Amino acid sequence: MTPSDAPNRHSRRGLIVPFAIVGLFLIGWTVWWFVLARQVETQAANRIEALRQSGWTVETARRSVDGWPFRVRLDLGETRITAPSGHGIETSRLITQANAWAPLAWVAIAPEDLILTRPDKGRVRISGDGARMSLVGIDKPWPRFALELIRPTFTPVGQAEAFPVSRAEHVSLEAKPGPQDQAVDVLFQMVEGRGRAGGPVEGVTDSGLLSARVEFRMQNAEGLRTPSDDGLMAGWSRSGGRFTHVRGILESGENRALIESSDLSAREDGRLEGRVTMRADRPAAVVAGLAGGGEGAARLAGAAGSEVALTLEFRDGRAFLGPFAVAPAPRLF
């Protein structure tokens, strides 16, 4: 071997080593991906079976896993899920996925329309530019939850009762664990929602469009784990659940209303009980819209003016402003 041969051999070895490292990494990553994919498929089957054993109806067209190398994607195809209460949702395709390096954060996407089933009011088709749901921290007692609808429209199917909102620019719902996992903090937002004809949303607006941001805390979070036959909210309420730290803002055109409540609960029939303080530019218009033009609204017709603070009290299934019953109390379930 001449002195000039040694550097050439070292140079070839230097080229091979990085490729070998990359190859070993790809082999290890591929093994990890297939193990993870198998776990996802198994856990999905187990959770679906657990729901069925609890009285839920869960129907999926298939359960296929793909997405290598960077994602784990579970395609359920046409999916229909119905709770024991009769509330349900269905879509022609449901896809859930997570990054392979962060398998505790999942996103579910429905590329096509959703059908929402309400046992006492019928079915509603939800169309739009997209529906997305996410769960982060699925290994924790209460993962972070988010639901987003982009430019949704809500259309009754057949003879079903119309949804309170016919369309919106954007709707989102977020929930995260509250203090010591004993509560759940919720944020609801709607941008430029248009109410159904003759409904309460249409009644409280002057431009026809309503934007809302409402946040609240759901106490007794453990009660959310044991829904009753008539729904999740009914089971939670009847086990002592209540709303606290309620804050919100409603806007329509140039008008706005601020709402606040320290404690709200629900009666056995689902109608709210408690007090809500409202500060509005046109309080009479807001109350008249809620009342649907009833006798209570007529007595308030001359009350419009500068910003005024009002207190609405929900009791006996009605909403009272002072001594006047101006509308039915809102129903939680």
Tab-separated table of C-alpha atoms in Angstrom:
chain	number	residue	atom	x	y	z
A	1	MET	CA	0.000	0.000	0.000
A	2	THR	CA	1.416	3.341	-0.969
A	3	PRO	CA	0.994	6.346	1.304
A	4	SER	CA	-1.542	7.833	-1.147
A	5	ASP	CA	-4.002	4.859	-0.739
A	6	ALA	CA	-4.845	5.528	2.946
A	7	PRO	CA	-6.631	8.876	2.469
A	8	ASN	CA	-8.808	7.414	-0.340
A	9	ARG	CA	-10.031	4.546	1.837
A	10	HIS	CA	-10.802	6.922	4.689
A	11	SER	CA	-12.725	9.166	2.296
A	12	ARG	CA	-14.949	6.292	1.107
A	13	ARG	CA	-15.687	5.265	4.684
A	14	GLY	CA	-16.663	8.850	5.476
A	15	LEU	CA	-19.271	8.789	2.679
A	16	ILE	CA	-20.784	5.471	3.697
A	17	VAL	CA	-21.252	6.216	7.427
A	18	PRO	CA	-23.865	9.054	7.064
A	19	PHE	CA	-25.948	6.923	4.653
A	20	ALA	CA	-25.790	4.003	7.045
A	21	ILE	CA	-26.990	6.197	9.922
A	22	VAL	CA	-29.883	7.523	7.835
A	23	GLY	CA	-30.785	4.000	6.753
A	24	LEU	CA	-30.826	2.730	10.340
A	25	PHE	CA	-32.956	5.702	11.387
A	26	LEU	CA	-35.481	5.021	8.596
A	27	ILE	CA	-35.688	1.365	9.558
A	28	GLY	CA	-36.224	2.252	13.232
A	29	TRP	CA	-38.779	4.944	12.379
A	30	THR	CA	-40.692	2.572	10.081
A	31	VAL	CA	-40.850	-0.084	12.796
A	32	TRP	CA	-42.102	2.566	15.266
A	33	TRP	CA	-44.726	3.768	12.774
A	34	PHE	CA	-46.132	0.289	12.181
A	35	VAL	CA	-46.242	-0.421	15.921
A	36	LEU	CA	-48.060	2.878	16.491
A	37	ALA	CA	-50.455	2.246	13.603
A	38	ARG	CA	-51.313	-1.160	15.025
A	39	GLN	CA	-51.955	0.365	18.462
A	40	VAL	CA	-54.198	3.026	16.953
A	41	GLU	CA	-56.248	0.473	15.060
A	42	THR	CA	-56.593	-1.747	18.146
A	43	GLN	CA	-57.538	1.107	20.478
A	44	ALA	CA	-60.070	2.455	17.981
A	45	ALA	CA	-61.747	-0.946	17.822
A	46	ASN	CA	-61.747	-1.241	21.629
A	47	ARG	CA	-63.252	2.223	22.156
A	48	ILE	CA	-65.943	1.658	19.569
A	49	GLU	CA	-66.876	-1.630	21.215
A	50	ALA	CA	-66.936	0.061	24.661
A	51	LEU	CA	-69.344	2.701	23.329
A	52	ARG	CA	-71.588	0.013	21.875
A	53	GLN	CA	-71.620	-1.819	25.196
A	54	SER	CA	-72.730	1.475	26.823
A	55	GLY	CA	-75.742	1.767	24.531
A	56	TRP	CA	-74.262	3.892	21.751
A	57	THR	CA	-74.738	3.099	18.074
A	58	VAL	CA	-71.451	3.377	16.172
A	59	GLU	CA	-71.337	2.439	12.497
A	60	THR	CA	-68.249	2.870	10.309
A	61	ALA	CA	-67.671	1.785	6.732
A	62	ARG	CA	-64.062	0.792	7.399
A	63	ARG	CA	-61.059	1.297	9.661
A	64	SER	CA	-57.907	1.713	7.593
A	65	VAL	CA	-54.619	3.229	8.794
A	66	ASP	CA	-52.097	5.004	6.568
A	67	GLY	CA	-49.998	8.191	6.547
A	68	TRP	CA	-46.445	6.823	6.703
A	69	PRO	CA	-43.941	8.264	7.424
A	70	PHE	CA	-44.954	11.404	9.311
A	71	ARG	CA	-48.638	10.878	10.163
A	72	VAL	CA	-50.933	8.209	11.474
A	73	ARG	CA	-54.257	8.599	9.667
A	74	LEU	CA	-57.334	6.560	10.617
A	75	ASP	CA	-59.977	6.635	7.876
A	76	LEU	CA	-63.396	5.527	9.141
A	77	GLY	CA	-65.254	6.160	5.898
A	78	GLU	CA	-68.996	6.738	6.207
A	79	THR	CA	-69.704	7.111	9.921
A	80	ARG	CA	-72.818	7.341	12.076
A	81	ILE	CA	-72.682	7.833	15.858
A	82	THR	CA	-75.824	7.974	18.015
A	83	ALA	CA	-75.902	8.414	21.797
A	84	PRO	CA	-78.410	6.576	24.033
A	85	SER	CA	-80.355	9.844	24.257
A	86	GLY	CA	-80.975	9.787	20.484
A	87	HIS	CA	-78.603	12.685	19.742
A	88	GLY	CA	-76.288	11.800	16.926
A	89	ILE	CA	-74.087	12.849	14.061
A	90	GLU	CA	-73.279	11.264	10.718
A	91	THR	CA	-71.051	12.039	7.765
A	92	SER	CA	-70.110	10.384	4.490
A	93	ARG	CA	-66.448	10.337	5.547
A	94	LEU	CA	-64.596	10.839	8.831
A	95	ILE	CA	-60.800	11.025	9.025
A	96	THR	CA	-58.754	11.269	12.229
A	97	GLN	CA	-55.013	11.801	12.259
A	98	ALA	CA	-52.028	12.635	14.455
A	99	ASN	CA	-48.373	13.380	13.844
A	100	ALA	CA	-46.365	10.208	14.365
A	101	TRP	CA	-44.010	12.040	16.743
A	102	ALA	CA	-46.938	13.468	18.811
A	103	PRO	CA	-49.561	10.690	19.045
A	104	LEU	CA	-51.401	12.307	21.978
A	105	ALA	CA	-52.784	15.154	19.834
A	106	TRP	CA	-55.503	14.144	17.343
A	107	VAL	CA	-57.472	15.996	14.687
A	108	ALA	CA	-60.739	14.779	13.153
A	109	ILE	CA	-61.884	16.129	9.782
A	110	ALA	CA	-65.220	15.698	8.011
A	111	PRO	CA	-64.618	16.686	4.356
A	112	GLU	CA	-68.310	16.388	3.487
A	113	ASP	CA	-71.541	17.609	5.118
A	114	LEU	CA	-72.502	16.626	8.658
A	115	ILE	CA	-75.988	15.547	9.713
A	116	LEU	CA	-76.902	16.445	13.292
A	117	THR	CA	-79.782	14.453	14.820
A	118	ARG	CA	-81.886	15.945	17.628
A	119	PRO	CA	-84.363	13.411	19.039
A	120	ASP	CA	-87.150	15.926	19.653
A	121	LYS	CA	-86.514	18.359	16.792
A	122	GLY	CA	-85.306	16.297	13.860
A	123	ARG	CA	-82.200	16.353	11.696
A	124	VAL	CA	-80.134	19.326	10.532
A	125	ARG	CA	-77.618	19.316	7.685
A	126	ILE	CA	-74.418	21.274	8.416
A	127	SER	CA	-72.658	22.354	5.234
A	128	GLY	CA	-69.784	24.771	4.745
A	129	ASP	CA	-66.103	25.098	3.963
A	130	GLY	CA	-64.890	22.683	6.617
A	131	ALA	CA	-65.462	21.021	9.987
A	132	ARG	CA	-62.507	20.236	12.251
A	133	MET	CA	-62.237	18.822	15.763
A	134	SER	CA	-59.086	18.341	17.841
A	135	LEU	CA	-58.144	16.597	21.095
A	136	VAL	CA	-54.796	17.354	22.744
A	137	GLY	CA	-53.515	15.327	25.680
A	138	ILE	CA	-55.719	12.250	25.311
A	139	ASP	CA	-53.770	10.577	28.124
A	140	LYS	CA	-54.981	13.188	30.627
A	141	PRO	CA	-58.270	13.113	32.624
A	142	TRP	CA	-59.555	16.065	30.587
A	143	PRO	CA	-57.888	16.677	27.209
A	144	ARG	CA	-58.112	20.052	25.491
A	145	PHE	CA	-60.990	19.997	23.003
A	146	ALA	CA	-61.670	22.302	20.062
A	147	LEU	CA	-64.371	22.306	17.374
A	148	GLU	CA	-64.319	24.650	14.395
A	149	LEU	CA	-66.906	25.211	11.652
A	150	ILE	CA	-65.929	27.467	8.752
A	151	ARG	CA	-68.801	29.327	7.063
A	152	PRO	CA	-71.372	26.737	8.141
A	153	THR	CA	-75.007	26.691	7.040
A	154	PHE	CA	-77.682	24.849	9.029
A	155	THR	CA	-80.541	23.415	6.957
A	156	PRO	CA	-83.446	21.376	8.385
A	157	VAL	CA	-83.879	17.933	6.822
A	158	GLY	CA	-87.466	17.138	5.887
A	159	GLN	CA	-89.957	18.452	8.455
A	160	ALA	CA	-87.343	19.034	11.168
A	161	GLU	CA	-87.449	22.161	13.313
A	162	ALA	CA	-85.091	24.875	12.088
A	163	PHE	CA	-81.814	25.410	13.948
A	164	PRO	CA	-81.586	28.689	15.958
A	165	VAL	CA	-78.909	29.905	13.503
A	166	SER	CA	-79.262	29.482	9.742
A	167	ARG	CA	-75.659	30.317	8.855
A	168	ALA	CA	-72.504	31.961	10.223
A	169	GLU	CA	-69.102	33.081	9.055
A	170	HIS	CA	-67.319	31.099	11.737
A	171	VAL	CA	-68.271	29.023	14.802
A	172	SER	CA	-65.860	27.577	17.358
A	173	LEU	CA	-66.066	25.809	20.697
A	174	GLU	CA	-63.085	25.223	22.982
A	175	ALA	CA	-62.866	23.386	26.298
A	176	LYS	CA	-59.891	22.878	28.602
A	177	PRO	CA	-59.361	21.571	32.146
A	178	GLY	CA	-60.210	24.002	34.935
A	179	PRO	CA	-58.686	24.224	38.425
A	180	GLN	CA	-57.458	20.835	39.715
A	181	ASP	CA	-59.394	19.045	36.957
A	182	GLN	CA	-62.613	19.586	38.958
A	183	ALA	CA	-64.103	21.887	36.326
A	184	VAL	CA	-63.997	22.525	32.588
A	185	ASP	CA	-63.481	26.011	31.136
A	186	VAL	CA	-65.418	26.607	27.912
A	187	LEU	CA	-65.220	29.326	25.260
A	188	PHE	CA	-67.868	29.668	22.528
A	189	GLN	CA	-67.467	32.095	19.627
A	190	MET	CA	-69.676	32.881	16.655
A	191	VAL	CA	-68.958	35.451	13.953
A	192	GLU	CA	-71.834	36.989	11.966
A	193	GLY	CA	-74.465	34.384	12.685
A	194	ARG	CA	-77.844	34.853	11.021
A	195	GLY	CA	-80.844	33.637	13.005
A	196	ARG	CA	-83.706	31.581	11.634
A	197	ALA	CA	-86.806	33.491	10.547
A	198	GLY	CA	-88.856	34.513	13.581
A	199	GLY	CA	-86.346	33.033	16.046
A	200	PRO	CA	-84.731	34.628	19.109
A	201	VAL	CA	-81.420	35.394	17.374
A	202	GLU	CA	-83.163	37.334	14.624
A	203	GLY	CA	-85.224	39.146	17.264
A	204	VAL	CA	-82.255	40.579	19.179
A	205	THR	CA	-80.397	41.908	16.122
A	206	ASP	CA	-80.842	45.082	14.145
A	207	SER	CA	-78.569	44.133	11.227
A	208	GLY	CA	-79.776	40.540	11.009
A	209	LEU	CA	-76.320	39.295	12.038
A	210	LEU	CA	-75.132	38.440	15.543
A	211	SER	CA	-71.572	37.873	16.757
A	212	ALA	CA	-70.994	36.359	20.176
A	213	ARG	CA	-68.150	35.471	22.516
A	214	VAL	CA	-69.184	33.671	25.705
A	215	GLU	CA	-66.953	31.952	28.257
A	216	PHE	CA	-67.945	30.005	31.352
A	217	ARG	CA	-66.830	27.329	33.784
A	218	MET	CA	-68.648	24.006	34.128
A	219	GLN	CA	-68.395	22.914	37.762
A	220	ASN	CA	-68.497	19.249	38.810
A	221	ALA	CA	-66.668	18.051	35.718
A	222	GLU	CA	-66.864	14.449	36.901
A	223	GLY	CA	-70.594	14.532	36.166
A	224	LEU	CA	-69.781	14.848	32.456
A	225	ARG	CA	-68.588	11.236	32.495
A	226	THR	CA	-72.009	9.806	33.358
A	227	PRO	CA	-74.577	11.083	30.828
A	228	SER	CA	-78.215	10.155	31.308
A	229	ASP	CA	-80.466	8.658	28.653
A	230	ASP	CA	-81.536	12.139	27.567
A	231	GLY	CA	-78.045	13.461	26.949
A	232	LEU	CA	-74.669	14.499	28.290
A	233	MET	CA	-75.830	17.872	29.632
A	234	ALA	CA	-78.807	16.339	31.401
A	235	GLY	CA	-76.614	13.822	33.230
A	236	TRP	CA	-74.135	16.516	34.212
A	237	SER	CA	-76.852	18.886	35.455
A	238	ARG	CA	-78.665	16.251	37.488
A	239	SER	CA	-75.437	15.230	39.202
A	240	GLY	CA	-74.986	18.782	40.517
A	241	GLY	CA	-73.395	20.511	37.532
A	242	ARG	CA	-73.700	24.279	37.189
A	243	PHE	CA	-72.221	27.202	35.249
A	244	THR	CA	-70.044	29.795	36.994
A	245	HIS	CA	-67.797	32.671	35.851
A	246	VAL	CA	-70.119	33.403	32.939
A	247	ARG	CA	-68.925	36.346	30.823
A	248	GLY	CA	-69.926	37.294	27.319
A	249	ILE	CA	-70.361	39.939	24.674
A	250	LEU	CA	-73.030	40.013	21.954
A	251	GLU	CA	-72.695	42.380	18.991
A	252	SER	CA	-75.048	43.254	16.146
A	253	GLY	CA	-74.207	46.177	13.909
A	254	GLU	CA	-73.421	49.102	16.210
A	255	ASN	CA	-75.248	47.573	19.167
A	256	ARG	CA	-73.615	45.451	21.825
A	257	ALA	CA	-74.578	43.769	25.067
A	258	LEU	CA	-72.357	42.526	27.874
A	259	ILE	CA	-73.637	39.596	29.927
A	260	GLU	CA	-72.427	38.244	33.252
A	261	SER	CA	-73.531	35.649	35.777
A	262	SER	CA	-71.942	34.081	38.842
A	263	ASP	CA	-74.089	30.944	38.970
A	264	LEU	CA	-76.551	29.236	36.618
A	265	SER	CA	-78.071	25.780	36.885
A	266	ALA	CA	-80.855	23.823	35.178
A	267	ARG	CA	-84.222	22.559	36.358
A	268	GLU	CA	-85.352	18.984	35.878
A	269	ASP	CA	-86.920	19.978	32.535
A	270	GLY	CA	-83.662	21.546	31.329
A	271	ARG	CA	-84.632	25.224	31.625
A	272	LEU	CA	-82.061	27.531	33.186
A	273	GLU	CA	-82.334	28.994	36.681
A	274	GLY	CA	-80.319	31.889	38.083
A	275	ARG	CA	-79.573	35.515	37.280
A	276	VAL	CA	-77.856	37.157	34.339
A	277	THR	CA	-76.815	40.807	34.376
A	278	MET	CA	-76.921	42.463	30.971
A	279	ARG	CA	-75.581	45.861	29.997
A	280	ALA	CA	-76.828	46.838	26.555
A	281	ASP	CA	-77.034	49.891	24.304
A	282	ARG	CA	-80.673	49.041	23.522
A	283	PRO	CA	-81.840	46.727	26.318
A	284	ALA	CA	-85.500	46.922	25.318
A	285	ALA	CA	-84.716	45.658	21.821
A	286	VAL	CA	-82.802	42.718	23.241
A	287	VAL	CA	-85.559	41.761	25.660
A	288	ALA	CA	-88.259	42.283	23.042
A	289	GLY	CA	-86.452	39.949	20.692
A	290	LEU	CA	-86.168	37.277	23.362
A	291	ALA	CA	-89.832	37.706	24.212
A	292	GLY	CA	-90.893	37.390	20.602
A	293	GLY	CA	-93.097	40.476	20.800
A	294	GLY	CA	-95.133	39.205	23.747
A	295	GLU	CA	-96.913	41.171	26.477
A	296	GLY	CA	-93.718	41.674	28.486
A	297	ALA	CA	-91.967	43.151	25.464
A	298	ALA	CA	-94.855	45.544	24.806
A	299	ARG	CA	-94.537	46.999	28.318
A	300	LEU	CA	-90.876	47.696	27.613
A	301	ALA	CA	-91.364	49.286	24.203
A	302	GLY	CA	-90.628	52.777	25.459
A	303	ALA	CA	-87.585	51.866	27.481
A	304	ALA	CA	-84.965	52.195	24.719
A	305	GLY	CA	-82.250	54.722	25.363
A	306	SER	CA	-78.672	54.991	26.504
A	307	GLU	CA	-76.755	52.065	27.931
A	308	VAL	CA	-78.610	50.520	30.870
A	309	ALA	CA	-77.862	47.538	33.116
A	310	LEU	CA	-80.684	45.012	33.432
A	311	THR	CA	-81.004	41.810	35.422
A	312	LEU	CA	-82.792	38.833	33.902
A	313	GLU	CA	-83.884	36.222	36.414
A	314	PHE	CA	-84.650	32.698	35.262
A	315	ARG	CA	-87.126	30.913	37.541
A	316	ASP	CA	-90.150	28.673	37.226
A	317	GLY	CA	-89.267	28.032	33.583
A	318	ARG	CA	-89.576	31.723	32.618
A	319	ALA	CA	-87.277	34.723	32.166
A	320	PHE	CA	-88.298	37.665	34.371
A	321	LEU	CA	-87.349	41.304	34.080
A	322	GLY	CA	-88.471	42.759	37.386
A	323	PRO	CA	-92.053	41.505	37.919
A	324	PHE	CA	-92.641	40.820	34.208
A	325	ALA	CA	-92.237	37.387	32.596
A	326	VAL	CA	-90.821	38.315	29.199
A	327	ALA	CA	-89.914	34.934	27.668
A	328	PRO	CA	-89.488	31.227	28.386
A	329	ALA	CA	-86.194	30.481	30.125
A	330	PRO	CA	-83.595	29.027	27.730
A	331	ARG	CA	-83.367	25.237	27.698
A	332	LEU	CA	-80.072	23.508	28.350
A	333	PHE	CA	-81.419	20.092	27.277
